[in-house]
Amino acid sequence: MFKLDVINAVALNTFRETVRDRVLYAIFFFALLASIAGAIFGSLSVHQEVRILLDLGLLTITIFGAVIAVFVGANLVFKEIDKKTIYLIFSKPIARGEFILGKFLGLALCLLVIIFAMGAFLYFVACVQTGAFGPVYPLAGALSLVYLELVLLVAMATCFSTFATPLASTFFALALWICGHLGLSLLNLGQLSESPVVRAATKGVYYVLPDLASLTMIRSEMIDARFVSPTVILTAVAYVFVYSILLLSLASIIAERREFQ
Amino acid sequence: MSDAVIQVDGLVKDHVSNFLRKRFRALDGLSFKVAKGETYGLLGPNGAGKTTIQKLLLGLIRPTAGEVTVLGEKPGSRDGLGRIGYLPENPYFYTYLTGQEFLEFFAVLAGVPATKRKERIDSLLELVSLKEIRQRPLRKFSKGMLQRIGIAQALISDPELVFLDEPNSGLDPIGRYDIRRIILELKAQGKTVFLNSHMLPDVREVCDRVGILHRGKLVAEDKIANICGAGGYQELEEYFMHTIEVAENEYRKAGSITPYHIERESNR
């Protein structure tokens, strides 16, 4: 049985490590600059200022969030092995799964704070541009979807970092992230084929890859302030939860079997 | 020695290289016991397998063959680890944490009840003479201070058995004195200490018994009192050098002419 206080302690330690890293602030600063750039681009368009600002802002938050998720996530477990702090950790009476889950939650919490801060800044810029306080929920809803996607990315990077170097983990996680965005297109393309083998294969790949394209589609609908059924949202949350649990379980099994020379 | 805290029988550990799957025997048929309350020193040249033994006893790596029990448990078991403290060689600590935060973190991992954490951390900071600088980040600690905070984390759960891997490495005479003092205090408290070290004068002062490891084999084992008293050796260093020389000659006679460090490096 997992001990909650151990998971909390590892998560808090990971959160502290990440927020006390100066590189994070550089990334954060560039993300804010990019949001301001979005406002400038928006002002060049005719009657689409806010839409362009929000689209560019969300894209910026997604990309910078992904950079943090992948680069920090890829180092998450590897750094503990490389710096040999893993010897101190695993010589204590904790399950390796607790450690993996704690590392994941620590970075996920850190991303939550970053997404919230960047989202609040984006909302502030939008308010300045329109000169009025617009509704918060379309942006908040879209940001929640961005966050779900990043959580999945952290789980991928965490999993890879239990057995691969940071460079390889970064490559694997980014590749899986990009493929996840293309999965739906691949499925649609496969269904056009007359070969049942191709159709089955593309369907299989679609189910194995994380379905990030669907998350993006829901996000677009939310930012357009269109109605999105709660069932769709709950399904997306459940999907990310289950996929992340599977990845973290795999990471725990790898850590459990691994020898720390 | 029925009250053995550590019992090792026929322990073998092979390291396998990643790509060529080449095998290198790091430990070869080791058998020894450490009694409750004993301070046991494991000596040996670099690469003899001292750190490997500690990692095996902690369950960080698994044996290729042989039987190992630590505090009556399988190495790495949750119950066993709760009664063990460990300071690895040249450890890196979370430098972004303060001394206080560092010990709080390990107190949780070690399962120290929340109501006892503050008291335990205070007493350990007192023991390792770091109470005044508990709020200082670890990146501002000297090497000696880091070793002492490392010992404090090893003792956080008030363990019965403490593993220390080269705790004196790279320390100045004052730092070495501090570590010796702490080990003697642990001994006075009746704790079992398993020490890997190259600092033979320190080992002589704190240990009850030593084992000498050479090329993964335990080639000698005796009480300090027997070695430096009845054994006729003035210093532990003399005994160590003589034992290693004899073991190396035996090894050469058996066929290998490759100098040890070259063989070891080429096998990595």
Coordinates of N, CA and C in Angstrom, one line a residue, chain A residues 63-171:
Chain A
I63 N 3.3 25.3 -25.9 CA 4.7 25.0 -26.3 C 5.7 25.1 -25.1
F64 N 5.6 26.3 -24.4 CA 6.5 26.5 -23.3 C 6.2 25.5 -22.2
G65 N 5.0 25.2 -22.0 CA 4.6 24.2 -20.9 C 5.2 22.8 -21.3
A66 N 5.1 22.5 -22.7 CA 5.6 21.2 -23.2 C 7.2 21.2 -23.0
V67 N 7.8 22.3 -23.2 CA 9.3 22.4 -23.1 C 9.6 22.1 -21.6
I68 N 8.9 22.7 -20.7 CA 9.2 22.4 -19.3 C 8.9 20.9 -19.0
A69 N 7.7 20.5 -19.4 CA 7.3 19.1 -19.1 C 8.3 18.1 -19.6
V70 N 8.8 18.3 -20.8 CA 9.7 17.3 -21.5 C 11.1 17.4 -20.9
F71 N 11.6 18.6 -20.8 CA 13.0 18.8 -20.4 C 13.2 18.5 -18.9
V72 N 12.3 19.0 -18.1 CA 12.4 18.7 -16.7 C 12.0 17.2 -16.4
G73 N 11.0 16.8 -17.1 CA 10.5 15.4 -16.9 C 11.5 14.4 -17.3
A74 N 12.3 14.7 -18.4 CA 13.3 13.7 -18.9 C 14.4 13.6 -17.9
N75 N 14.6 14.6 -17.1 CA 15.7 14.6 -16.1 C 15.2 14.1 -14.7
L76 N 13.9 14.0 -14.6 CA 13.3 13.8 -13.3 C 13.9 12.6 -12.5
V77 N 13.9 11.4 -13.1 CA 14.5 10.3 -12.4 C 16.0 10.1 -12.7
F78 N 16.3 10.4 -14.0 CA 17.7 10.2 -14.4 C 18.7 11.0 -13.5
K79 N 18.3 12.3 -13.2 CA 19.1 13.1 -12.4 C 19.4 12.5 -11.0
E80 N 18.4 11.9 -10.5 CA 18.5 11.3 -9.1 C 19.5 10.1 -9.2
I81 N 19.5 9.4 -10.4 CA 20.4 8.3 -10.6 C 21.8 8.8 -10.8
D82 N 21.9 9.8 -11.7 CA 23.2 10.4 -12.1 C 23.9 11.0 -10.9
K83 N 23.1 11.7 -10.1 CA 23.7 12.4 -8.9 C 23.8 11.5 -7.7
K84 N 23.3 10.3 -7.9 CA 23.4 9.2 -6.8 C 22.5 9.5 -5.6
T85 N 21.6 10.5 -5.7 CA 20.7 10.7 -4.6 C 19.7 9.6 -4.5
I86 N 19.6 8.8 -5.6 CA 18.7 7.6 -5.6 C 19.1 6.6 -4.5
Y87 N 20.4 6.6 -4.2 CA 20.9 5.7 -3.1 C 20.3 6.1 -1.8
L88 N 20.3 7.4 -1.5 CA 19.7 7.9 -0.3 C 18.3 7.5 -0.2
I89 N 17.6 7.8 -1.3 CA 16.1 7.6 -1.4 C 15.7 6.1 -1.2
F90 N 16.4 5.2 -2.0 CA 16.0 3.8 -2.0 C 16.6 3.0 -0.9
S91 N 17.4 3.7 0.0 CA 17.9 3.0 1.2 C 16.9 3.3 2.3
K92 N 15.9 4.1 2.0 CA 14.8 4.3 3.0 C 13.6 3.4 2.7
P93 N 12.8 3.1 3.7 CA 11.7 2.1 3.5 C 10.6 2.7 2.7
I94 N 10.8 2.9 1.4 CA 9.8 3.4 0.5 C 9.6 2.5 -0.7
A95 N 8.4 2.4 -1.3 CA 8.3 1.7 -2.5 C 8.7 2.5 -3.7
R96 N 9.3 1.9 -4.6 CA 9.8 2.7 -5.8 C 8.7 3.4 -6.5
G97 N 7.5 2.7 -6.5 CA 6.3 3.4 -7.1 C 6.0 4.7 -6.5
E98 N 6.1 4.7 -5.1 CA 5.8 6.0 -4.4 C 6.7 7.1 -4.9
F99 N 8.0 6.7 -5.1 CA 9.0 7.7 -5.5 C 8.6 8.2 -6.9
I100 N 8.3 7.3 -7.8 CA 7.9 7.7 -9.2 C 6.7 8.6 -9.2
L101 N 5.7 8.2 -8.4 CA 4.4 8.9 -8.4 C 4.7 10.3 -7.8
G102 N 5.5 10.4 -6.7 CA 5.8 11.7 -6.1 C 6.5 12.6 -7.1
K103 N 7.5 12.1 -7.8 CA 8.2 12.9 -8.8 C 7.2 13.4 -9.9
F104 N 6.4 12.6 -10.3 CA 5.4 13.0 -11.4 C 4.5 14.1 -10.8
L105 N 3.9 13.8 -9.6 CA 3.0 14.8 -9.0 C 3.7 16.2 -8.8
G106 N 4.9 16.1 -8.3 CA 5.7 17.4 -8.1 C 5.8 18.2 -9.3
L107 N 6.1 17.6 -10.4 CA 6.3 18.3 -11.7 C 4.9 18.8 -12.2
A108 N 3.9 17.9 -12.0 CA 2.6 18.3 -12.5 C 2.1 19.5 -11.7
L109 N 2.4 19.5 -10.4 CA 2.0 20.6 -9.5 C 2.7 21.9 -10.0
C110 N 3.9 21.8 -10.3 CA 4.7 22.9 -10.8 C 4.1 23.5 -12.1
L111 N 3.7 22.6 -13.0 CA 3.1 23.0 -14.2 C 1.8 23.7 -14.0
L112 N 1.1 23.2 -13.0 CA -0.2 23.8 -12.7 C -0.1 25.3 -12.3
V113 N 0.9 25.5 -11.5 CA 1.2 26.9 -11.0 C 1.6 27.7 -12.3
I114 N 2.5 27.2 -13.1 CA 3.0 27.9 -14.3 C 1.8 28.2 -15.2
I115 N 1.0 27.2 -15.5 CA -0.1 27.4 -16.5 C -1.1 28.5 -15.9
F116 N -1.3 28.4 -14.6 CA -2.2 29.3 -14.0 C -1.6 30.8 -14.1
A117 N -0.3 30.9 -13.8 CA 0.3 32.2 -13.9 C 0.3 32.8 -15.3
M118 N 0.6 31.9 -16.3 CA 0.7 32.4 -17.7 C -0.8 32.6 -18.2
G119 N -1.7 31.8 -17.8 CA -3.1 32.0 -18.2 C -3.6 33.3 -17.6
A120 N -3.3 33.6 -16.3 CA -3.8 34.9 -15.7 C -3.2 36.1 -16.5
F121 N -1.9 35.9 -16.9 CA -1.3 37.0 -17.6 C -2.0 37.2 -19.0
L122 N -2.3 36.1 -19.6 CA -2.9 36.1 -21.0 C -4.3 36.8 -20.8
Y123 N -5.0 36.5 -19.8 CA -6.4 37.1 -19.5 C -6.2 38.6 -19.3
F124 N -5.2 38.9 -18.5 CA -4.9 40.4 -18.3 C -4.6 41.1 -19.6
V125 N -3.8 40.5 -20.5 CA -3.5 41.2 -21.7 C -4.7 41.3 -22.6
A126 N -5.6 40.3 -22.6 CA -6.8 40.3 -23.3 C -7.7 41.4 -22.8
C127 N -7.8 41.5 -21.5 CA -8.6 42.6 -20.9 C -8.1 44.0 -21.3
V128 N -6.8 44.1 -21.3 CA -6.2 45.4 -21.7 C -6.5 45.7 -23.1
Q129 N -6.5 44.7 -24.0 CA -6.7 44.9 -25.4 C -8.2 45.3 -25.7
T130 N -9.1 44.6 -25.0 CA -10.5 44.9 -25.3 C -11.0 46.1 -24.4
G131 N -10.3 46.4 -23.4 CA -10.8 47.4 -22.5 C -11.9 47.0 -21.6
A132 N -12.2 45.7 -21.5 CA -13.3 45.2 -20.6 C -12.9 43.8 -20.1
F133 N -13.5 43.5 -19.0 CA -13.3 42.1 -18.5 C -14.2 41.1 -19.2
G134 N -13.6 40.3 -20.0 CA -14.4 39.3 -20.7 C -14.7 38.1 -19.8
P135 N -15.5 37.1 -20.3 CA -15.7 35.9 -19.5 C -14.5 35.1 -19.3
V136 N -14.3 34.5 -18.2 CA -13.1 33.8 -17.8 C -13.2 32.3 -18.3
Y137 N -14.4 31.7 -18.3 CA -14.5 30.3 -18.4 C -14.0 29.7 -19.8
P138 N -14.1 30.4 -20.9 CA -13.6 29.8 -22.2 C -12.1 29.6 -22.1
L139 N -11.4 30.7 -21.5 CA -10.0 30.6 -21.4 C -9.6 29.5 -20.3
A140 N -10.3 29.6 -19.2 CA -10.0 28.6 -18.1 C -10.2 27.2 -18.6
G141 N -11.3 27.0 -19.4 CA -11.6 25.6 -19.9 C -10.5 25.2 -20.8
A142 N -10.1 26.1 -21.7 CA -9.1 25.7 -22.7 C -7.7 25.4 -22.0
L143 N -7.4 26.3 -21.0 CA -6.2 26.1 -20.2 C -6.2 24.7 -19.5
S144 N -7.4 24.3 -19.0 CA -7.5 23.0 -18.3 C -7.1 21.9 -19.3
L145 N -7.6 22.1 -20.5 CA -7.2 21.0 -21.5 C -5.8 21.0 -21.9
V146 N -5.2 22.2 -21.9 CA -3.7 22.3 -22.2 C -3.0 21.6 -21.0
Y147 N -3.5 21.8 -19.8 CA -2.8 21.2 -18.6 C -3.0 19.7 -18.7
L148 N -4.1 19.2 -19.1 CA -4.3 17.7 -19.2 C -3.3 17.1 -20.2
E149 N -3.1 17.9 -21.3 CA -2.1 17.4 -22.3 C -0.7 17.4 -21.7
L150 N -0.4 18.4 -20.9 CA 1.0 18.5 -20.4 C 1.2 17.4 -19.3
V151 N 0.1 17.1 -18.5 CA 0.2 16.1 -17.5 C 0.6 14.7 -18.2
L152 N -0.1 14.5 -19.3 CA 0.2 13.3 -20.1 C 1.7 13.3 -20.6
L153 N 2.1 14.4 -21.0 CA 3.5 14.6 -21.4 C 4.5 14.3 -20.3
V154 N 4.2 14.8 -19.1 CA 5.0 14.6 -17.9 C 5.1 13.1 -17.6
A155 N 4.0 12.4 -17.7 CA 3.9 11.0 -17.4 C 4.8 10.2 -18.4
M156 N 4.8 10.7 -19.7 CA 5.6 10.0 -20.8 C 7.1 10.3 -20.4
A157 N 7.5 11.5 -20.1 CA 8.9 11.8 -19.9 C 9.4 11.1 -18.6
T158 N 8.5 11.1 -17.6 CA 8.9 10.4 -16.3 C 9.1 8.9 -16.6
C159 N 8.3 8.3 -17.4 CA 8.4 6.9 -17.7 C 9.7 6.7 -18.5
F160 N 10.0 7.5 -19.5 CA 11.3 7.3 -20.2 C 12.5 7.5 -19.4
S161 N 12.4 8.5 -18.4 CA 13.6 8.9 -17.7 C 14.0 7.8 -16.7
T162 N 13.1 6.7 -16.5 CA 13.5 5.7 -15.6 C 14.5 4.7 -16.2
F163 N 14.6 4.7 -17.6 CA 15.5 3.8 -18.2 C 16.4 4.4 -19.3
A164 N 16.1 5.7 -19.7 CA 16.9 6.3 -20.8 C 17.6 7.5 -20.3
T165 N 18.6 8.0 -21.1 CA 19.3 9.2 -20.8 C 18.3 10.4 -21.1
P166 N 18.6 11.6 -20.5 CA 17.7 12.7 -20.7 C 17.6 13.0 -22.2
L167 N 18.6 12.9 -23.0 CA 18.5 13.2 -24.5 C 17.5 12.2 -25.1
A168 N 17.7 10.9 -24.8 CA 16.8 9.9 -25.4 C 15.4 10.1 -24.9
S169 N 15.3 10.4 -23.6 CA 13.9 10.6 -23.0 C 13.2 11.7 -23.7
T170 N 14.0 12.8 -23.9 CA 13.4 14.0 -24.5 C 12.9 13.7 -25.9
F171 N 13.8 13.0 -26.7 CA 13.5 12.6 -28.0 C 12.2 11.7 -28.0

